[in-house]
mmCIF file of C-alpha atoms in Angstrom:
data_model
loop_
_atom_site.group_PDB
_atom_site.id
_atom_site.type_symbol
_atom_site.label_atom_id
_atom_site.label_comp_id
_atom_site.label_asym_id
_atom_site.label_seq_id
_atom_site.Cartn_x
_atom_site.Cartn_y
_atom_site.Cartn_z
ATOM 1 C CA MET A 3 139.930 117.776 111.667
ATOM 2 C CA ILE A 4 136.389 118.896 110.808
ATOM 3 C CA ARG A 5 133.763 118.795 113.726
ATOM 4 C CA LEU A 6 130.189 118.427 113.111
ATOM 5 C CA ARG A 7 127.473 119.573 115.488
ATOM 6 C CA LEU A 8 123.786 120.457 115.728
ATOM 7 C CA GLU A 9 122.964 124.198 116.702
ATOM 8 C CA GLN A 10 119.602 125.390 117.634
ATOM 9 C CA ARG A 11 117.816 127.631 114.997
ATOM 10 C CA ALA A 12 116.690 131.128 116.050
ATOM 11 C CA ALA A 13 114.186 131.100 113.377
ATOM 12 C CA THR A 14 113.090 128.603 110.531
ATOM 13 C CA PRO A 15 112.270 130.070 107.100
ATOM 14 C CA VAL A 16 108.793 129.226 105.838
ATOM 15 C CA TRP A 17 110.023 127.603 102.658
ATOM 16 C CA PHE A 18 111.905 125.121 104.622
ATOM 17 C CA TYR A 19 108.650 123.505 105.711
ATOM 18 C CA ALA A 20 107.535 123.146 102.084
ATOM 19 C CA ALA A 21 110.883 121.691 101.112
ATOM 20 C CA LEU A 22 111.129 119.113 103.801
ATOM 21 C CA PRO A 23 108.518 116.518 102.297
ATOM 22 C CA LEU A 24 110.253 116.847 98.927
ATOM 23 C CA ALA A 25 113.839 116.389 100.597
ATOM 24 C CA ALA A 26 112.424 113.307 102.582
ATOM 25 C CA VAL A 27 110.989 111.630 99.469
ATOM 26 C CA LEU A 28 114.264 112.186 97.470
ATOM 27 C CA ALA A 29 116.248 110.907 100.212
ATOM 28 C CA THR A 30 113.977 107.881 100.386
ATOM 29 C CA LEU A 31 114.403 107.110 96.782
ATOM 30 C CA VAL A 32 118.004 107.337 96.899
ATOM 31 C CA LEU A 33 118.255 105.067 99.816
ATOM 32 C CA CYS A 34 115.984 102.569 98.286
ATOM 33 C CA ALA A 35 117.759 102.715 94.933
ATOM 34 C CA GLY A 36 120.556 100.676 96.757
ATOM 35 C CA LEU A 37 118.197 97.938 97.408
ATOM 36 C CA ILE A 38 117.038 97.803 93.859
ATOM 37 C CA VAL A 39 120.714 97.485 92.741
ATOM 38 C CA LEU A 40 121.155 94.716 95.410
ATOM 39 C CA ALA A 41 118.060 92.862 93.973
ATOM 40 C CA GLY A 42 119.814 92.935 90.582
ATOM 41 C CA GLY A 43 117.302 95.578 89.054
ATOM 42 C CA ASN A 44 117.691 98.626 87.114
ATOM 43 C CA VAL A 45 116.867 101.628 89.286
ATOM 44 C CA PHE A 46 115.545 103.950 86.455
ATOM 45 C CA GLU A 47 113.366 100.909 85.091
ATOM 46 C CA ALA A 48 112.081 99.913 88.426
ATOM 47 C CA TYR A 49 111.229 103.611 89.532
ATOM 48 C CA GLY A 50 109.725 104.182 86.097
ATOM 49 C CA LYS A 51 107.390 101.234 86.508
ATOM 50 C CA LEU A 52 106.584 102.107 90.139
ATOM 51 C CA PHE A 53 105.627 105.691 89.647
ATOM 52 C CA LEU A 54 104.377 105.784 85.948
ATOM 53 C CA SER A 55 102.150 102.707 85.703
ATOM 54 C CA PRO A 56 99.724 103.804 88.301
ATOM 55 C CA VAL A 57 99.004 106.939 86.373
ATOM 56 C CA ALA A 58 99.597 105.721 82.847
ATOM 57 C CA SER A 59 95.902 105.161 81.808
ATOM 58 C CA ARG A 60 92.595 106.431 82.869
ATOM 59 C CA PHE A 61 91.832 102.985 84.546
ATOM 60 C CA ALA A 62 95.123 102.964 86.534
ATOM 61 C CA LEU A 63 94.539 106.544 87.559
ATOM 62 C CA VAL A 64 91.032 105.738 88.979
ATOM 63 C CA GLU A 65 92.429 102.638 90.707
ATOM 64 C CA THR A 66 95.093 104.813 92.276
ATOM 65 C CA ALA A 67 92.475 107.262 93.528
ATOM 66 C CA VAL A 68 90.512 104.435 94.868
ATOM 67 C CA LYS A 69 93.405 103.281 96.872
ATOM 68 C CA ALA A 70 94.197 106.806 97.969
ATOM 69 C CA ALA A 71 90.758 107.198 99.637
ATOM 70 C CA PRO A 72 91.241 105.293 102.847
ATOM 71 C CA LEU A 73 94.830 106.618 103.110
ATOM 72 C CA ILE A 74 93.444 110.141 102.983
ATOM 73 C CA PHE A 75 91.041 109.457 105.871
ATOM 74 C CA THR A 76 93.702 107.712 108.097
ATOM 75 C CA GLY A 77 96.345 110.359 107.246
ATOM 76 C CA LEU A 78 93.688 113.095 108.318
ATOM 77 C CA ALA A 79 92.989 111.101 111.394
ATOM 78 C CA VAL A 80 96.598 111.024 112.500
ATOM 79 C CA ALA A 81 97.268 114.754 111.424
ATOM 80 C CA ILE A 82 94.214 115.954 113.570
ATOM 81 C CA ALA A 83 95.363 113.902 116.591
ATOM 82 C CA PHE A 84 98.987 114.653 116.511
ATOM 83 C CA ARG A 85 98.443 118.427 116.160
ATOM 84 C CA ALA A 86 97.039 118.266 119.787
ATOM 85 C CA LYS A 87 99.819 116.003 120.767
ATOM 86 C CA PHE A 88 97.297 113.191 121.245
ATOM 87 C CA TRP A 89 99.285 110.334 120.027
ATOM 88 C CA ASN A 90 96.743 108.208 118.343
ATOM 89 C CA ILE A 91 98.219 105.030 117.021
ATOM 90 C CA GLY A 92 94.841 103.279 116.883
ATOM 91 C CA GLY A 93 93.801 104.210 113.462
ATOM 92 C CA GLU A 94 93.755 100.852 112.228
ATOM 93 C CA GLY A 95 91.373 99.641 114.903
ATOM 94 C CA GLN A 96 89.122 102.634 114.579
ATOM 95 C CA LEU A 97 89.007 101.794 110.797
ATOM 96 C CA LEU A 98 88.006 98.262 111.521
ATOM 97 C CA VAL A 99 85.122 99.204 113.885
ATOM 98 C CA GLY A 100 83.868 101.795 111.403
ATOM 99 C CA ALA A 101 83.820 98.914 108.726
ATOM 100 C CA MET A 102 82.058 96.512 111.053
ATOM 101 C CA ALA A 103 79.470 99.249 111.938
ATOM 102 C CA ALA A 104 78.914 100.021 108.298
ATOM 103 C CA ALA A 105 78.407 96.314 107.484
ATOM 104 C CA PHE A 106 76.040 95.860 110.374
ATOM 105 C CA ILE A 107 73.803 98.767 109.237
ATOM 106 C CA GLY A 108 74.142 97.998 105.448
ATOM 107 C CA GLY A 109 72.716 94.558 105.987
ATOM 108 C CA ARG A 110 69.653 95.704 108.030
ATOM 109 C CA THR A 111 66.425 94.797 105.952
ATOM 110 C CA SER A 112 64.363 96.792 108.326
ATOM 111 C CA LEU A 113 65.737 100.174 107.221
ATOM 112 C CA PRO A 114 64.380 102.120 104.425
ATOM 113 C CA ASP A 115 66.539 101.946 101.263
ATOM 114 C CA LEU A 116 67.375 105.671 101.127
ATOM 115 C CA SER A 117 68.581 105.794 104.749
ATOM 116 C CA LEU A 118 71.026 102.961 104.445
ATOM 117 C CA ILE A 119 73.973 105.051 102.927
ATOM 118 C CA PRO A 120 73.695 108.079 105.456
ATOM 119 C CA LEU A 121 73.186 105.757 108.283
ATOM 120 C CA MET A 122 76.237 103.677 107.443
ATOM 121 C CA ILE A 123 78.362 106.897 107.236
ATOM 122 C CA LEU A 124 77.123 107.918 110.327
ATOM 123 C CA ALA A 125 77.373 104.660 112.187
ATOM 124 C CA GLY A 126 80.956 104.068 110.990
ATOM 125 C CA ALA A 127 82.055 107.653 111.905
ATOM 126 C CA LEU A 128 80.557 107.265 115.470
ATOM 127 C CA ALA A 129 82.092 103.891 115.819
ATOM 128 C CA GLY A 130 85.553 105.112 115.130
ATOM 129 C CA ALA A 131 84.968 108.152 117.296
ATOM 130 C CA ALA A 132 83.918 106.180 120.038
ATOM 131 C CA TRP A 133 86.714 103.616 119.863
ATOM 132 C CA ALA A 134 89.214 106.631 119.680
ATOM 133 C CA MET A 135 87.621 108.025 123.030
ATOM 134 C CA VAL A 136 88.806 105.102 124.952
ATOM 135 C CA PRO A 137 92.596 105.997 125.329
ATOM 136 C CA ALA A 138 91.650 109.647 125.301
ATOM 137 C CA LEU A 139 89.251 109.099 128.342
ATOM 138 C CA LEU A 140 92.095 106.914 130.024
ATOM 139 C CA ARG A 141 94.631 109.721 129.240
ATOM 140 C CA THR A 142 92.496 112.566 130.472
ATOM 141 C CA ARG A 143 91.003 110.730 133.744
ATOM 142 C CA PHE A 144 93.982 108.447 134.711
ATOM 143 C CA LYS A 145 97.135 109.654 132.920
ATOM 144 C CA VAL A 146 97.333 106.426 131.111
ATOM 145 C CA ASP A 147 99.692 106.522 127.966
ATOM 146 C CA GLU A 148 97.559 106.687 124.962
ATOM 147 C CA VAL A 149 100.251 105.334 122.670
ATOM 148 C CA VAL A 150 100.222 101.866 124.455
ATOM 149 C CA VAL A 151 96.288 101.884 124.831
ATOM 150 C CA SER A 152 95.437 102.898 121.275
ATOM 151 C CA LEU A 153 97.998 100.337 119.855
ATOM 152 C CA LEU A 154 96.713 97.523 122.069
ATOM 153 C CA LEU A 155 93.039 98.403 120.944
ATOM 154 C CA ASN A 156 94.165 97.632 117.339
ATOM 155 C CA PHE A 157 94.564 94.075 118.165
ATOM 156 C CA ILE A 158 91.668 93.730 120.394
ATOM 157 C CA VAL A 159 89.302 95.017 117.630
ATOM 158 C CA PHE A 160 91.006 92.938 115.083
ATOM 159 C CA TYR A 161 90.661 89.488 117.082
ATOM 160 C CA ALA A 162 87.080 90.663 118.024
ATOM 161 C CA MET A 163 86.332 91.014 114.299
ATOM 162 C CA MET A 164 87.905 87.682 113.385
ATOM 163 C CA ALA A 165 85.691 86.186 116.248
ATOM 164 C CA LEU A 166 82.667 87.590 114.503
ATOM 165 C CA LEU A 167 83.805 86.508 111.064
ATOM 166 C CA ASP A 168 84.347 82.975 112.291
ATOM 167 C CA GLY A 169 81.347 82.989 114.321
ATOM 168 C CA VAL A 170 77.979 84.584 113.875
ATOM 169 C CA TRP A 171 79.014 86.366 110.572
ATOM 170 C CA LYS A 172 80.582 83.255 108.913
ATOM 171 C CA ASP A 173 79.079 82.305 105.561
ATOM 172 C CA PRO A 174 77.305 78.971 106.158
ATOM 173 C CA LEU A 175 77.475 78.163 102.441
ATOM 174 C CA SER A 176 81.018 78.922 101.540
ATOM 175 C CA GLY A 177 82.533 78.633 104.950
ATOM 176 C CA TYR A 178 84.712 81.606 104.310
ATOM 177 C CA PRO A 179 85.322 83.973 107.341
ATOM 178 C CA ASP A 180 83.421 86.914 105.552
ATOM 179 C CA SER A 181 80.358 88.924 106.831
ATOM 180 C CA PRO A 182 77.138 88.817 104.951
ATOM 181 C CA ASP A 183 76.960 91.138 102.045
ATOM 182 C CA ILE A 184 75.354 94.456 102.663
ATOM 183 C CA ARG A 185 72.153 95.225 100.838
ATOM 184 C CA ASP A 186 72.290 96.337 97.152
ATOM 185 C CA GLU A 187 70.881 99.713 98.252
ATOM 186 C CA ALA A 188 73.694 100.179 100.661
ATOM 187 C CA GLY A 189 76.347 100.116 98.139
ATOM 188 C CA PHE A 190 77.954 103.448 97.286
ATOM 189 C CA PRO A 191 77.058 104.800 93.951
ATOM 190 C CA THR A 192 79.659 104.677 91.224
ATOM 191 C CA LEU A 193 80.816 108.158 90.003
ATOM 192 C CA VAL A 194 82.111 107.251 86.670
ATOM 193 C CA ALA A 195 80.625 104.366 84.552
ATOM 194 C CA ARG A 196 82.746 101.202 84.229
ATOM 195 C CA THR A 197 85.074 102.119 86.929
ATOM 196 C CA ARG A 198 85.380 101.629 90.700
ATOM 197 C CA LEU A 199 85.345 105.347 91.357
ATOM 198 C CA HIS A 200 82.750 105.388 94.148
ATOM 199 C CA LEU A 201 81.245 107.846 96.577
ATOM 200 C CA GLY A 202 83.706 107.174 99.291
ATOM 201 C CA VAL A 203 86.542 108.541 97.250
ATOM 202 C CA ALA A 204 84.642 111.775 96.684
ATOM 203 C CA LEU A 205 84.184 112.029 100.383
ATOM 204 C CA ALA A 206 87.672 111.533 101.122
ATOM 205 C CA PHE A 207 88.801 114.159 98.870
ATOM 206 C CA LEU A 208 86.015 116.460 100.294
ATOM 207 C CA ALA A 209 87.350 115.706 103.920
ATOM 208 C CA VAL A 210 90.710 117.410 103.108
ATOM 209 C CA PRO A 211 89.317 121.098 102.677
ATOM 210 C CA VAL A 212 86.791 120.406 105.409
ATOM 211 C CA VAL A 213 89.359 119.423 107.902
ATOM 212 C CA HIS A 214 91.625 122.115 106.836
ATOM 213 C CA ILE A 215 88.764 124.714 107.528
ATOM 214 C CA VAL A 216 87.959 123.152 110.988
ATOM 215 C CA MET A 217 91.681 123.249 111.918
ATOM 216 C CA ARG A 218 92.479 126.801 110.670
ATOM 217 C CA HIS A 219 89.230 128.689 110.912
ATOM 218 C CA THR A 220 87.081 127.403 113.898
ATOM 219 C CA THR A 221 87.387 127.711 117.522
ATOM 220 C CA LEU A 222 87.782 124.016 117.894
ATOM 221 C CA GLY A 223 90.708 123.788 115.633
ATOM 222 C CA PHE A 224 92.469 126.776 117.350
ATOM 223 C CA ALA A 225 91.882 124.971 120.657
ATOM 224 C CA ILE A 226 93.448 121.816 119.160
ATOM 225 C CA ARG A 227 96.485 123.606 117.764
ATOM 226 C CA ALA A 228 97.010 125.480 121.028
ATOM 227 C CA THR A 229 96.772 122.433 123.167
ATOM 228 C CA GLY A 230 99.454 120.808 120.867
ATOM 229 C CA GLU A 231 101.673 123.802 120.980
ATOM 230 C CA ASN A 232 101.795 124.073 124.845
ATOM 231 C CA THR A 233 99.270 122.166 127.102
ATOM 232 C CA THR A 234 100.165 124.326 130.032
ATOM 233 C CA ALA A 235 99.862 127.551 128.399
ATOM 234 C CA ALA A 236 96.599 126.329 126.773
ATOM 235 C CA ALA A 237 95.131 125.528 130.255
ATOM 236 C CA TYR A 238 96.261 128.879 131.543
ATOM 237 C CA ALA A 239 94.498 130.753 128.738
ATOM 238 C CA GLY A 240 91.195 129.011 129.715
ATOM 239 C CA PHE A 241 91.050 126.182 127.212
ATOM 240 C CA PRO A 242 89.433 123.133 128.708
ATOM 241 C CA VAL A 243 92.350 120.985 127.805
ATOM 242 C CA GLY A 244 90.653 117.668 128.728
ATOM 243 C CA ARG A 245 87.604 118.372 126.711
ATOM 244 C CA VAL A 246 89.675 119.584 123.741
ATOM 245 C CA THR A 247 91.443 116.238 123.950
ATOM 246 C CA LEU A 248 88.423 114.254 123.850
ATOM 247 C CA ALA A 249 87.165 116.282 120.953
ATOM 248 C CA THR A 250 90.339 115.714 119.169
ATOM 249 C CA ALA A 251 89.998 111.927 119.623
ATOM 250 C CA ALA A 252 86.532 111.769 118.635
ATOM 251 C CA LEU A 253 87.394 113.810 115.406
ATOM 252 C CA SER A 254 90.331 111.783 114.669
ATOM 253 C CA GLY A 255 88.458 108.436 115.174
ATOM 254 C CA ALA A 256 85.645 109.533 113.018
ATOM 255 C CA MET A 257 87.921 110.077 109.968
ATOM 256 C CA ALA A 258 89.535 106.676 110.577
ATOM 257 C CA GLY A 259 86.251 105.008 110.757
ATOM 258 C CA LEU A 260 85.031 106.665 107.662
ATOM 259 C CA ALA A 261 87.919 104.912 105.845
ATOM 260 C CA GLY A 262 86.404 101.566 106.913
ATOM 261 C CA VAL A 263 82.984 102.710 105.722
ATOM 262 C CA GLY A 264 84.402 103.492 102.319
ATOM 263 C CA GLU A 265 85.979 100.181 101.947
ATOM 264 C CA VAL A 266 82.839 98.257 102.802
ATOM 265 C CA GLY A 267 80.163 100.553 101.105
ATOM 266 C CA GLY A 268 82.411 101.255 97.812
ATOM 267 C CA LEU A 269 84.583 98.328 97.327
ATOM 268 C CA HIS A 270 84.058 94.959 99.326
ATOM 269 C CA TYR A 271 80.248 95.232 100.306
ATOM 270 C CA GLN A 272 81.189 93.071 103.275
ATOM 271 C CA VAL A 273 83.926 92.686 106.087
ATOM 272 C CA MET A 274 86.898 90.392 105.549
ATOM 273 C CA ALA A 275 90.023 89.712 107.490
ATOM 274 C CA GLY A 276 92.134 91.574 104.987
ATOM 275 C CA ILE A 277 89.988 94.600 104.672
ATOM 276 C CA SER A 278 92.655 96.866 105.693
ATOM 277 C CA PRO A 279 96.435 95.955 104.631
ATOM 278 C CA GLY A 280 97.390 98.439 107.330
ATOM 279 C CA TYR A 281 95.852 101.626 106.205
ATOM 280 C CA GLY A 282 95.866 102.906 109.834
ATOM 281 C CA TYR A 283 99.530 102.458 110.327
ATOM 282 C CA THR A 284 100.202 103.995 106.802
ATOM 283 C CA GLY A 285 98.167 106.852 107.812
ATOM 284 C CA ILE A 286 100.976 107.846 110.463
ATOM 285 C CA VAL A 287 103.650 108.100 107.779
ATOM 286 C CA ILE A 288 101.411 110.021 105.582
ATOM 287 C CA ALA A 289 100.534 112.565 108.261
ATOM 288 C CA MET A 290 104.263 112.878 109.123
ATOM 289 C CA LEU A 291 105.099 113.345 105.487
ATOM 290 C CA ALA A 292 102.454 116.043 105.275
ATOM 291 C CA GLY A 293 104.008 117.927 108.215
ATOM 292 C CA LEU A 294 100.540 117.289 109.938
ATOM 293 C CA ASN A 295 98.931 119.749 107.434
ATOM 294 C CA PRO A 296 95.428 118.571 106.209
ATOM 295 C CA LEU A 297 96.111 119.857 102.774
ATOM 296 C CA GLY A 298 99.492 118.228 102.684
ATOM 297 C CA VAL A 299 97.841 114.794 103.379
ATOM 298 C CA LEU A 300 96.284 114.757 99.995
ATOM 299 C CA PRO A 301 99.421 114.670 97.852
ATOM 300 C CA ALA A 302 101.230 112.486 100.530
ATOM 301 C CA ALA A 303 98.319 109.928 100.321
ATOM 302 C CA PHE A 304 98.346 109.947 96.681
ATOM 303 C CA PHE A 305 102.061 109.418 96.707
ATOM 304 C CA PHE A 306 101.692 106.257 98.917
ATOM 305 C CA ALA A 307 98.737 105.032 96.740
ATOM 306 C CA VAL A 308 101.092 105.256 93.710
ATOM 307 C CA VAL A 309 103.750 103.404 95.405
ATOM 308 C CA ILE A 310 101.397 100.617 96.670
ATOM 309 C CA THR A 311 99.415 100.249 93.342
ATOM 310 C CA GLY A 312 102.804 100.473 91.254
ATOM 311 C CA ALA A 313 104.550 97.908 93.246
ATOM 312 C CA GLU A 314 102.943 94.907 91.656
ATOM 313 C CA ALA A 315 103.784 96.370 88.059
ATOM 314 C CA MET A 316 107.283 97.110 88.970
ATOM 315 C CA SER A 317 107.720 93.426 90.511
ATOM 316 C CA ARG A 318 106.130 91.854 87.368
ATOM 317 C CA ALA A 319 108.285 93.954 84.908
ATOM 318 C CA THR A 320 111.659 93.786 86.772
ATOM 319 C CA GLY A 321 111.542 90.928 89.347
ATOM 320 C CA ILE A 322 112.152 93.290 92.195
ATOM 321 C CA PRO A 323 110.050 92.183 95.275
ATOM 322 C CA VAL A 324 106.831 93.847 95.805
ATOM 323 C CA TYR A 325 107.804 94.373 99.375
ATOM 324 C CA LEU A 326 109.867 97.366 98.155
ATOM 325 C CA ALA A 327 106.749 99.383 98.681
ATOM 326 C CA ASP A 328 106.802 98.597 102.424
ATOM 327 C CA VAL A 329 110.441 99.535 102.592
ATOM 328 C CA ILE A 330 109.624 102.940 100.901
ATOM 329 C CA GLN A 331 106.916 103.645 103.456
ATOM 330 C CA GLY A 332 109.164 102.960 106.498
ATOM 331 C CA THR A 333 112.186 104.814 104.994
ATOM 332 C CA ALA A 334 109.922 107.898 104.172
ATOM 333 C CA LEU A 335 109.010 108.072 107.801
ATOM 334 C CA ILE A 336 112.483 107.823 109.003
ATOM 335 C CA THR A 337 113.774 110.393 106.617
ATOM 336 C CA MET A 338 110.910 112.776 107.358
ATOM 337 C CA LEU A 339 111.534 112.575 111.074
ATOM 338 C CA ILE A 340 115.206 113.303 110.459
ATOM 339 C CA ALA A 341 114.204 116.125 108.302
ATOM 340 C CA LEU A 342 111.864 117.635 110.927
ATOM 341 C CA LEU A 343 114.980 117.817 113.315
ATOM 342 C CA PHE A 344 116.396 120.387 110.899
ATOM 343 C CA THR A 345 113.421 122.619 111.375
ATOM 344 C CA ARG A 346 114.874 123.193 114.980
ATOM 345 C CA TYR A 347 118.458 122.637 114.444
ATOM 346 C CA ARG A 348 121.188 123.366 111.835
ATOM 347 C CA LEU A 349 124.412 121.731 111.098
ATOM 348 C CA ARG A 350 127.673 123.503 112.002
ATOM 349 C CA PHE A 351 131.084 122.417 110.658
ATOM 350 C CA ARG A 352 133.941 123.637 112.574
ATOM 351 C CA GLY A 353 137.641 122.938 112.515
ATOM 352 C CA ALA A 354 139.086 121.528 115.685
ATOM 353 C CA ALA A 355 141.862 123.458 117.305
ATOM 354 C CA HIS A 356 145.119 121.591 117.310
ATOM 355 C CA GLY A 357 147.255 121.982 120.456
#
């Protein structure tokens, strides 16, 4: 009889970390192939439509990049927070407050035209940072679990937003629960003619190397990583752990807030109930798939953007439910978490003694 057990690794090869996301994605596709078969579809045709249609043309590729922008920001937000072991599950709420702040500033007629876009970006980042500081302050001052607080804050800000959209922001003419449009001068410039490739997409792609530099080559980044590796040792070494946690939360929340700014300034020009179909939560999966590496967030976010945008094309062509995209997201998180287990442990097969 063969016995299987986990054995702790003495050391983990570097290549192993690079191979983990690929293994997780491959395992996800294999597992989800069973669902495609159960739905009566052809696996190769379904995956072909899912992954090729979002990059099959210049227009489709641009739309995929536009979809990837908020995912990059929320993925970075989670990667920053989790590196310090600050479990920020509130990216969705921080995105929403960033969007509301941007819409509020973008609609101000008293502000000069040229100041609107910079102020929208600043206000959205500050709003997201301030919202993320709430669970950070409760954790550092009162030892309150930030997972529960940041998660519950998502619901609070969502219903507060809905109260605004059904109240003072409600369009009196149409009756739709949408905020007033921002001014024309507040709309992000389009980078490529006759496409929706806007300034927010460029900012998202630019944020990846910036966050990487901050995390790898600055004192703050080193403090964040040291705090995440061992809080006690970091405190013993002289790092102000409480302030590092607050700074981590502020940086993380600012990234999530910028995701909301991009959606208002570059796509919708207003706030609406469905402005985020769960980008904040998807950011958790993206950050885990990226191994909490800011550079890994870019391909991980693009992968999920492809899955999300390709799901409708796959559904139209094959009849497979579009919800397969959600299943792929959830399965990818599970497979990545399992894969991370093998960075610390290895499987050992041993034959049991017969006696």
